[in-house]
Coordinates of C-alpha atoms in Angstrom, one line a residue:
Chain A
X751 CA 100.5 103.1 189.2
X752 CA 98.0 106.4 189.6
X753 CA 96.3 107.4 192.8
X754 CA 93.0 106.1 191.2
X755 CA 94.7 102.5 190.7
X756 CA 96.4 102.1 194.6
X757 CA 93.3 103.5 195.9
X758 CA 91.1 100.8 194.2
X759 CA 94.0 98.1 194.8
X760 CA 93.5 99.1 198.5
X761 CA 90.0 98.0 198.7
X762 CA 90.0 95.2 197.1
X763 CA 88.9 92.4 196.8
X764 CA 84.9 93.4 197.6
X765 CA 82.1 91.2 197.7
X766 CA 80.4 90.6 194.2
X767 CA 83.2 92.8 191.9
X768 CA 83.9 90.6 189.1
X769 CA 85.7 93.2 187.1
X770 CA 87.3 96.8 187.2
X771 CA 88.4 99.3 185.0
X772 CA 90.1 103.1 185.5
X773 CA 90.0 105.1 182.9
X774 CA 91.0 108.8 182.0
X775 CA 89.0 109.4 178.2
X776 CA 90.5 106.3 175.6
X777 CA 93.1 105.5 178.0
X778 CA 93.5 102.7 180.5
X779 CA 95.0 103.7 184.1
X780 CA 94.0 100.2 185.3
X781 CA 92.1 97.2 184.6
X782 CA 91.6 93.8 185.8
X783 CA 88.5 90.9 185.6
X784 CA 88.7 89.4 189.3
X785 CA 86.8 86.1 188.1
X786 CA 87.1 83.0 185.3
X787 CA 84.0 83.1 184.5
X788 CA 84.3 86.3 182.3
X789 CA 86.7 87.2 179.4
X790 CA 88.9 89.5 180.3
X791 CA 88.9 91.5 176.5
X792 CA 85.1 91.4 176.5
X793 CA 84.5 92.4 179.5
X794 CA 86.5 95.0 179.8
X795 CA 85.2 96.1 176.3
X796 CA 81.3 96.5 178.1
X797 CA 83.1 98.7 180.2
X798 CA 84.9 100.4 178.0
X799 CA 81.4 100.9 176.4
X800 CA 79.0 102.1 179.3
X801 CA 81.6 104.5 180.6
X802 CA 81.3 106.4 176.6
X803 CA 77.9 105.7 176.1
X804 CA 76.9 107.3 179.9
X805 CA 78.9 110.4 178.3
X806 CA 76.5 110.3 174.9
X807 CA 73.6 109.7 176.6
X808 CA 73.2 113.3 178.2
X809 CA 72.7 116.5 176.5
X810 CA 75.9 117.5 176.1
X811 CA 76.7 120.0 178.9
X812 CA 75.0 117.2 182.0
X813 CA 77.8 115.3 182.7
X814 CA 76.9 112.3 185.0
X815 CA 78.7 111.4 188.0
X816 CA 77.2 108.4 188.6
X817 CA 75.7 105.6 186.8
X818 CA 74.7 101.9 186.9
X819 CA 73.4 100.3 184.1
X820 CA 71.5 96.5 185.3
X821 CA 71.4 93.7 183.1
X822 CA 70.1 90.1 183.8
X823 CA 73.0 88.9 185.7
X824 CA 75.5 92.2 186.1
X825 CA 75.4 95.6 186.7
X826 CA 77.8 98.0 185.7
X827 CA 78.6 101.2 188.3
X828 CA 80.9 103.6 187.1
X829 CA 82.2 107.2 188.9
X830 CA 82.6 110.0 186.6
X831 CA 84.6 112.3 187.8
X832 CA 85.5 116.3 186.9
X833 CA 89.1 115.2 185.6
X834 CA 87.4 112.6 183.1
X835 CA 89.0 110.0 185.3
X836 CA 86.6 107.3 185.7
X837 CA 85.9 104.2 187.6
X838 CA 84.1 101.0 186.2
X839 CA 82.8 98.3 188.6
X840 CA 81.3 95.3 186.8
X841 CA 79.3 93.9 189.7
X842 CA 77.2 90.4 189.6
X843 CA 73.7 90.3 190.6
X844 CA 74.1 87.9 193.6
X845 CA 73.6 87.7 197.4
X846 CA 77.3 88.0 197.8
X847 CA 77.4 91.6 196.1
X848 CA 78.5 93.9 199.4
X849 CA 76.6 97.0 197.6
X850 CA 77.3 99.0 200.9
X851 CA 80.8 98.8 200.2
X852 CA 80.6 99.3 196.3
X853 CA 78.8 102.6 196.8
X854 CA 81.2 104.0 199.6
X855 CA 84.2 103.0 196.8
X856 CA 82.4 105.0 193.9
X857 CA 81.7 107.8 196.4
X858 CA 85.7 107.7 197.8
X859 CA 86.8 108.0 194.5
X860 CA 84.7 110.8 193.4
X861 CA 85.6 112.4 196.3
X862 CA 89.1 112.2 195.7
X863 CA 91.0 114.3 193.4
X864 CA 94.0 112.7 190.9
X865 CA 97.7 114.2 192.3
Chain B
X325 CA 43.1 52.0 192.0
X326 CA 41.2 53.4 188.9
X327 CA 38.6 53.2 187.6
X328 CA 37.4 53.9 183.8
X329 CA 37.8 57.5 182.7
X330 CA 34.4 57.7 180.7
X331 CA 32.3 58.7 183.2
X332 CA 30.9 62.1 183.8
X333 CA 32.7 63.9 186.9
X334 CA 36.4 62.6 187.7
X335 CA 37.4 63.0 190.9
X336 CA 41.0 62.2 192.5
X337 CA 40.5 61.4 196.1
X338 CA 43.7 61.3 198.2
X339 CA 44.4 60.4 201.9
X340 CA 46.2 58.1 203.7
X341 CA 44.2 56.0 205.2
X342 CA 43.3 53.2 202.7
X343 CA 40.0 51.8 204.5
X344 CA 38.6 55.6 204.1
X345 CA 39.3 55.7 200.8
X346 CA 37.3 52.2 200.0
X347 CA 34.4 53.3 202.5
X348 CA 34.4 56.8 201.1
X349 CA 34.3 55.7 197.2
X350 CA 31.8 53.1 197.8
X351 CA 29.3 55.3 199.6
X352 CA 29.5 58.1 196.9
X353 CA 29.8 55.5 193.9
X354 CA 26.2 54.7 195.4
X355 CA 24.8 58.0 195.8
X356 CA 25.8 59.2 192.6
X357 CA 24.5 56.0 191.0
X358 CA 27.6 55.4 189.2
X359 CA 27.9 58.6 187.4
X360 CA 31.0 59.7 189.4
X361 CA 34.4 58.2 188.7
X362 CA 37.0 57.8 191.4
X363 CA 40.8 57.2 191.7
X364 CA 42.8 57.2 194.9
X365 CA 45.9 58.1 196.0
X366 CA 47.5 57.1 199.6
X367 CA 50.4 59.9 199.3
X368 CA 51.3 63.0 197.5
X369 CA 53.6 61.1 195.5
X370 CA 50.8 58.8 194.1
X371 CA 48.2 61.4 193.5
X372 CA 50.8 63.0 191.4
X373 CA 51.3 60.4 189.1
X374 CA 47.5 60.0 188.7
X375 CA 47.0 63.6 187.8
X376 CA 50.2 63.4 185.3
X377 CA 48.1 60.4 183.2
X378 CA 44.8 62.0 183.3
X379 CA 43.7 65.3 184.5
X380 CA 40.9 65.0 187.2
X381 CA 38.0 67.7 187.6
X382 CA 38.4 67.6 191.5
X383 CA 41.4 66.8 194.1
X384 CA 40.0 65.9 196.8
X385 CA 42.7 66.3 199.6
X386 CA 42.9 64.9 203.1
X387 CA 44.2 68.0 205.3
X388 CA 46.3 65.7 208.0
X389 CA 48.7 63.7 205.7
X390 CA 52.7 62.4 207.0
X391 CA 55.2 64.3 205.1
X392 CA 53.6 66.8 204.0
X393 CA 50.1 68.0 204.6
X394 CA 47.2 69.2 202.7
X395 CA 47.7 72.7 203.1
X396 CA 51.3 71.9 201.8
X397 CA 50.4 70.0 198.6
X398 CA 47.5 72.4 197.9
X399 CA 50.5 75.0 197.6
X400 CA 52.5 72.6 195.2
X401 CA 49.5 71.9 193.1
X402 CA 49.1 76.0 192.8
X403 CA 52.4 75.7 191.0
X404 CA 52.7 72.5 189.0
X405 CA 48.3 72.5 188.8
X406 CA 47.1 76.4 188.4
X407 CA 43.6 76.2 187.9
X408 CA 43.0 72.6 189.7
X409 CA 40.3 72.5 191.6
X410 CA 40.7 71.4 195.5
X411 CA 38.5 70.6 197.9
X412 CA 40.1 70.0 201.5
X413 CA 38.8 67.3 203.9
X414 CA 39.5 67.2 207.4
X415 CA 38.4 66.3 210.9
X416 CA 41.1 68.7 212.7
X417 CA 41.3 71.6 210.3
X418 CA 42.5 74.5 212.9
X419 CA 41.0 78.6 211.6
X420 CA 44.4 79.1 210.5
X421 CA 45.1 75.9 208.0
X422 CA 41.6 76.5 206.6
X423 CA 42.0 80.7 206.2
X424 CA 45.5 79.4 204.6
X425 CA 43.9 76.6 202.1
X426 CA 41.8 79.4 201.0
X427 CA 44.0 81.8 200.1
X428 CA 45.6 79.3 198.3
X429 CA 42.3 78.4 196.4
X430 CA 40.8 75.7 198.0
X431 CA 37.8 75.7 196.6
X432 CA 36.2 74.0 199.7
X433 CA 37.3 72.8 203.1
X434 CA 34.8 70.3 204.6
X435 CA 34.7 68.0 207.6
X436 CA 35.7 64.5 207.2
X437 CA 32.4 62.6 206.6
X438 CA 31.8 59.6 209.0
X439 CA 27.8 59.5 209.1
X440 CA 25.6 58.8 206.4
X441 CA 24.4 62.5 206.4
X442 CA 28.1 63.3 206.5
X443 CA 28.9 61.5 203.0
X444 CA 25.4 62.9 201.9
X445 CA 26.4 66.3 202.6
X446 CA 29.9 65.9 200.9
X447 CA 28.4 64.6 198.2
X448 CA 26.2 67.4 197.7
X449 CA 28.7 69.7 198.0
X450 CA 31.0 68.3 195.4
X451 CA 28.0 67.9 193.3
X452 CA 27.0 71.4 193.4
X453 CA 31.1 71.9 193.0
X454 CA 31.3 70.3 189.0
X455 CA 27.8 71.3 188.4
X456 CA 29.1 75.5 188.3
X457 CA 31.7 74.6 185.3
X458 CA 35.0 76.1 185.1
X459 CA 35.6 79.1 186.7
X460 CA 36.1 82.1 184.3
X461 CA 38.5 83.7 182.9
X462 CA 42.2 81.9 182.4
X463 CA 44.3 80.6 184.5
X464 CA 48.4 79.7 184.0
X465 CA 51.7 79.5 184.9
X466 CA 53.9 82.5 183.8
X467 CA 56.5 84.1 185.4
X468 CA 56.1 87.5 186.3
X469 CA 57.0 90.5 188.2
X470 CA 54.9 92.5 190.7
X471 CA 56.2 95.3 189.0
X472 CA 54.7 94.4 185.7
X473 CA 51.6 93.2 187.0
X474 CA 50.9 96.6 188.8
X475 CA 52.1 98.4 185.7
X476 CA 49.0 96.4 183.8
X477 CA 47.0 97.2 186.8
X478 CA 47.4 101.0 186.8
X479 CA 48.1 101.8 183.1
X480 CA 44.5 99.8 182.6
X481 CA 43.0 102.2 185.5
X482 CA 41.8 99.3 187.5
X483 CA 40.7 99.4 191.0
X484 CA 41.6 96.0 192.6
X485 CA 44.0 94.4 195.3
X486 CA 47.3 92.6 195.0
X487 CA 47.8 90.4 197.8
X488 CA 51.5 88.8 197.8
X489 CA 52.8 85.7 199.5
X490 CA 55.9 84.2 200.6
X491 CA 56.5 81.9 202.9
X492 CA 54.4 82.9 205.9
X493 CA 54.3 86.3 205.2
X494 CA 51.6 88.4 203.6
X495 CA 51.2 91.7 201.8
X496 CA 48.8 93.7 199.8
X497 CA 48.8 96.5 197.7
X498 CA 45.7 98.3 197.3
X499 CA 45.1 100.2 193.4
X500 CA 42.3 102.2 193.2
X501 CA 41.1 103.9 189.8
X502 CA 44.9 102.9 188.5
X503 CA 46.9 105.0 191.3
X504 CA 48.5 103.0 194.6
X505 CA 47.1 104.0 196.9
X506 CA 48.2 102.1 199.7
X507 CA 50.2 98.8 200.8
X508 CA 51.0 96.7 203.7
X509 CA 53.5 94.6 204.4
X510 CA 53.6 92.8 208.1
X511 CA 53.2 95.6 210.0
X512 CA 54.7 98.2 207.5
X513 CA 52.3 100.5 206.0
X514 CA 52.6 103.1 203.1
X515 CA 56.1 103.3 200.4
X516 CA 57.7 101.6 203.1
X517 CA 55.6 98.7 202.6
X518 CA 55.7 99.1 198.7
X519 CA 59.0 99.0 198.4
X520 CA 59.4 95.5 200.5
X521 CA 56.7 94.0 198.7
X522 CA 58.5 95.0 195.0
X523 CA 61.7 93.7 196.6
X524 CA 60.8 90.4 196.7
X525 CA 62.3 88.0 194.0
X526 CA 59.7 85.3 194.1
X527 CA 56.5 84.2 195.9
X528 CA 52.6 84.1 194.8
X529 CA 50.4 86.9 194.2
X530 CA 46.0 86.8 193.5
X531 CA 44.2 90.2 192.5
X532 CA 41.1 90.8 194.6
X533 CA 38.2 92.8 194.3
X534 CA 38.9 96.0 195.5
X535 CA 38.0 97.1 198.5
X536 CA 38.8 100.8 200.3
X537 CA 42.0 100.2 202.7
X538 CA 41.8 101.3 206.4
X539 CA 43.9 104.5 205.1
X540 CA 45.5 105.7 201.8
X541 CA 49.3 106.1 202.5
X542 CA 50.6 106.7 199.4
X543 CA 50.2 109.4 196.7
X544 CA 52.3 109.5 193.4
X545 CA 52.3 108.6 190.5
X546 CA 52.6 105.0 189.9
X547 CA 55.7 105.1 186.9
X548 CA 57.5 106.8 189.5
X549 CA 57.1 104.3 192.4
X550 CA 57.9 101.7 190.6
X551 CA 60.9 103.4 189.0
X552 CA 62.1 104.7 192.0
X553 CA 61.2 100.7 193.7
X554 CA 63.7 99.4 190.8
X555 CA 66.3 101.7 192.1
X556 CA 66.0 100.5 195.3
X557 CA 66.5 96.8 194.1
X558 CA 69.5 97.8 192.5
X559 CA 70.6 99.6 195.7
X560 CA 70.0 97.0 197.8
X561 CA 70.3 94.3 196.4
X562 CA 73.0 93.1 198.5
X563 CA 70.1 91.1 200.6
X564 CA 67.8 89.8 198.1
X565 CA 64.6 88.7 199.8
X566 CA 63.6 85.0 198.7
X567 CA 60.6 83.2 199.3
X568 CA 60.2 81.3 202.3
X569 CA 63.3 83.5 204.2
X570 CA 61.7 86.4 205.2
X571 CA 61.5 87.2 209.5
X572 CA 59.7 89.9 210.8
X573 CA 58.2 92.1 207.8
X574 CA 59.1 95.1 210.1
X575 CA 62.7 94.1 210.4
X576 CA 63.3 93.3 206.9
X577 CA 62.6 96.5 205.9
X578 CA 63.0 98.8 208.5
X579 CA 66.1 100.6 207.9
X580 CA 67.1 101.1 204.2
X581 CA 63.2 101.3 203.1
X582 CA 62.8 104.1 205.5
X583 CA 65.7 105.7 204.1
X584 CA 64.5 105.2 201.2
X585 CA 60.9 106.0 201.3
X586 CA 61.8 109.3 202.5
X587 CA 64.2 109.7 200.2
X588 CA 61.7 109.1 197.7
X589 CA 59.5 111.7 198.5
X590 CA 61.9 114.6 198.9
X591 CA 62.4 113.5 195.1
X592 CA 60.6 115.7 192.9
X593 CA 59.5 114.4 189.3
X594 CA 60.2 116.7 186.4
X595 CA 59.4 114.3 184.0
X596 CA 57.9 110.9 182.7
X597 CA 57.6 109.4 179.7
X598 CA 55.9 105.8 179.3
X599 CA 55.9 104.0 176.0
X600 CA 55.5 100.9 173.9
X601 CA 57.9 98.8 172.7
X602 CA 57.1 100.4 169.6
X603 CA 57.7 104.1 170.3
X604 CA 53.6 104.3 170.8
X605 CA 53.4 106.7 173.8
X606 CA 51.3 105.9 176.2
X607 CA 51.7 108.4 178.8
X608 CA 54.4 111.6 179.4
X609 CA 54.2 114.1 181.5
X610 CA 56.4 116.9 181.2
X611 CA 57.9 115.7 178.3
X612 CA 59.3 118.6 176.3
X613 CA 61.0 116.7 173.3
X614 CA 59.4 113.3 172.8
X615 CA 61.3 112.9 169.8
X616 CA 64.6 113.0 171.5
X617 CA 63.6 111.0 174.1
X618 CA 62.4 108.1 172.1
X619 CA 65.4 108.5 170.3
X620 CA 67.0 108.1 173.6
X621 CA 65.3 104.4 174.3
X622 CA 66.6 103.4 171.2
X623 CA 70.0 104.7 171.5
X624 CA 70.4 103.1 175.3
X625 CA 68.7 99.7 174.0
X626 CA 71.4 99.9 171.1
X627 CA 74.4 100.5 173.3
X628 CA 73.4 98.0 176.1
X629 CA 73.0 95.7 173.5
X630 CA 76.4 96.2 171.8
X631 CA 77.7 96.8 175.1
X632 CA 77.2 93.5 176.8
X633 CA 77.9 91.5 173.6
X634 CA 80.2 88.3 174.3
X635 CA 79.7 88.4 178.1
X636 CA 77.0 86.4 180.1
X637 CA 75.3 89.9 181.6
X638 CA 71.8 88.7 179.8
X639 CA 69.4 90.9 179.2
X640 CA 69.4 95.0 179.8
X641 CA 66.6 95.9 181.9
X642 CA 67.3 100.0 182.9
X643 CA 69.8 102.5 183.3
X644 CA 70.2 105.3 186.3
X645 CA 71.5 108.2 186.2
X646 CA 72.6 110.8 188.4
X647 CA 74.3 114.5 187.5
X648 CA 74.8 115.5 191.1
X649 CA 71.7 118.2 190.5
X650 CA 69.1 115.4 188.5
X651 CA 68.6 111.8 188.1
X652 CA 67.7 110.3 184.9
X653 CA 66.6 107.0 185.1
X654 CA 65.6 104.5 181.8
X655 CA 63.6 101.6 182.2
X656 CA 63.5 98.8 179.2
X657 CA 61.2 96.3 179.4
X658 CA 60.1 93.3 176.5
X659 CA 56.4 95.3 176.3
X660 CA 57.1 99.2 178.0
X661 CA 59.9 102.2 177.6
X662 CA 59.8 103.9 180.9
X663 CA 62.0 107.1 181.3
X664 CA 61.5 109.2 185.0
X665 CA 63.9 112.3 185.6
X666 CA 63.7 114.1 189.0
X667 CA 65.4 116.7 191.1
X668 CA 67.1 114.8 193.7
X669 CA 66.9 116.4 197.6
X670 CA 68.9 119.1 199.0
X671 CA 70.4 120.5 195.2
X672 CA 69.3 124.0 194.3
X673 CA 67.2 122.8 191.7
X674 CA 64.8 120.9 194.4
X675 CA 64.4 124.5 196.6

């Protein structure tokens, strides 16, 4: 398992994270949906999807570090970081969701660089 | 308890006490020489019922009532009955039950009658009541944000109030000439305030006449305060204010609003872009390619789409950005395209 994946795995589980992805360009370092009330493949399709299309959106040369895209009932915060390793945090749009925590995760792992 | 629905003013009167209700509907059935019709209701639940079969011009609604009082009901008739008229009764109205029935639209509060003159008076007063015809203007039920009603507000240049309530606690936000200029909020004053009041996921608001606040505490433009009060929501969400559950206004928003209210104005816009649902732009500012920015909308609204297909997200409302040196953030509503990008504090770009 990658630094990114232990390092998530070590914080877990945090209020209002339904699903996670890690991923380094096409490929997936790690991945898991944390709750029944998602499908797994789907969901970690929309992820999948706002990590590239927060890459498109930009001109090319602005790369964003971070990003959260809110629908209805989730939002989606994902850490870009210089090595193309990026973490994806499907979050629900609840009372429950421990945002504090989320954001000190997303900044963690941008500060921390892959061995 | 009815009687026939052909008459010329229908009236609902509603109180507990039955032998009020006969003395009351007799004396006015005489006075108005048979021209009003009355029904009567002993509880909330009753009156209810009566309104559900036929729609009355005028509630009129005891104010000390078991369960729940008039004050109470008035608030519930706001929501199931917008636009019904009310006229409160009572013999032990205190200053703040009556300022409170206002606000909620009473259209009167009265003393109980108990005299002849008494009955005369209220009789007069509800005559002079159905005799000025429906108010104008519409009135309804939709649900709505305060951030969309003062995006109408300003993008329509109006000069008027908002006044929000919830539970016990109050708020306005003053818009002058389409800008905010200023908002309260318990005793928070300025973005502070703003950002607590746009915070809020339910509650009731009214637009007032417009009147100059004791200061102006807030300067901006208005697409960015409300951009920058979405972020916030997202950013905080984690403690959702509800109707009804708000303490102290100053201790519901007193640290992370002041964080971010200052963190909002060490933010320095470098762009906006407003639009229609249809690409018709309705305001921009800074704006050097329109072209590729309203080709950005309809890129974003494309990929959230096929983004969130086959999972229960709902609806994409906006996107955020940050690049460590800017933040570009995308707003999609049903009626408006909002795009802000700013400098964000203490990057080079901001010096």
């Amino acid at each position: 398992m990658s630094q990114s994946a232990n390092f998530l795995s070590s914080r877990l589980p945090i209020g209002g994270v339904a699903a996670y992805c890690i991923r380094r360009g096409n490929d997936i370092l790690a991945s898991d949906c944390l709750t029944k009330s998602l499908y797994p493949s789907s969901t970690e399709e929309m992820l999948a999807r706002v990590v590239r299309s927060g890459r498109a959106l930009l001109p090319s040369g602005d790369h964003p570090t971070r990003y959260c895209w809110t629908y209805e009932g989730h939002r989606v915060y994902v850490a870009a970081r210089p090595d193309s390793v990026c973490l994806a945090l499907l979050v629900e749009n609840n009372a429950s969701a421990q945002l504090a925590t989320i954001n000190e995760t997303l900044q963690a792992f941008l500060d921390m660089a892959e061995a | 308890m009815s009687e026939a629905p052909n008459k010329r003013s229908q009236f609902l009167f509603v109180d507990d006490e039955p032998e009020f209700l006969n003395a009351l509907t007799g004396v006015l059935r005489e006075i108005s020489k048979g021209q009003w019709a009355f029904r009567t209701a002993t509880n909330h639940s009753q009156a209810l019922e009566q309104m559900k079969a036929q729609p009355v011009e005028v509630v009129v609604l005891d104010f000390a009532m078991p369960v729940m009082n008039g004050v109470e009901f008035l608030r519930l008739l706001r929501q199931t009955h917008p636009g019904q008229r009310v006229v409160m009764l009572s013999g032990q109205m205190d200053e703040a039950a009556r300022k409170s029935a206002v606000e909620l639209g009473a259209s009167l509060c009265l003393d109980k009658p108990s005299t002849p003159e008494g009955f005369q008076g209220l009789f007069s007063a509800l005559e002079a009541l159905v005799s000025s015809g429906p108010q104008a203007g519409f009135r309804g039920v939709m649900q709505v944000g305060l951030q969309e009603v003062l995006q109408m507000e300003c993008l329509a240049r109006k000069s008027s109030i908002l006044v929000v309530s919830t539970g016990n606690r109050r708020g306005q936000i003053f818009i002058c000439d389409g800008s905010i200029i200023h908002a309260e909020w318990g005793k928070m004053q300025g973005e502070v305030a703003l950002y607590g009041l746009l915070g809020l996921t339910g509650g009731e608001f009214t637009l007032h006449p417009f009147t100059e606040p004791p200061q102006r505490t807030i300067s901006g433009q208005h697409e960015f305060l409300l951009m920058e009060a979405a972020r916030l929501n997202d950013e905080n969400g984690s403690q959702p204010v509800r109707p009804g559950s708000l303490g102290d206004g100053e201790q519901q928003g007193a640290p992370g609003e002041t964080q971010a209210a200052t963190e909002a104005r060490g933010v320095r816009i470098e762009e906006v872009l407003l639009c229609s649902s249809a690409g018709e732009v309705l305001y921009q500012w800074k704006c050097e390619s329109l072209e590729a920015r309203l080709d950005l909308f309809k890129k974003l609204e494309e990929q959230a789409s096929e983004a969130s297909k086959g999972t229960p997200s709902g609806r994409f409302h906006r996107v955020s950005m940050d690049t460590g040196a800017s933040r570009l953030q995308l707003q999609i509503q049903p009626t408006f395209r909002l795009l802000v990008r700013s400098a964000l504090p203490g990057n080079p770009i901001n010096q």
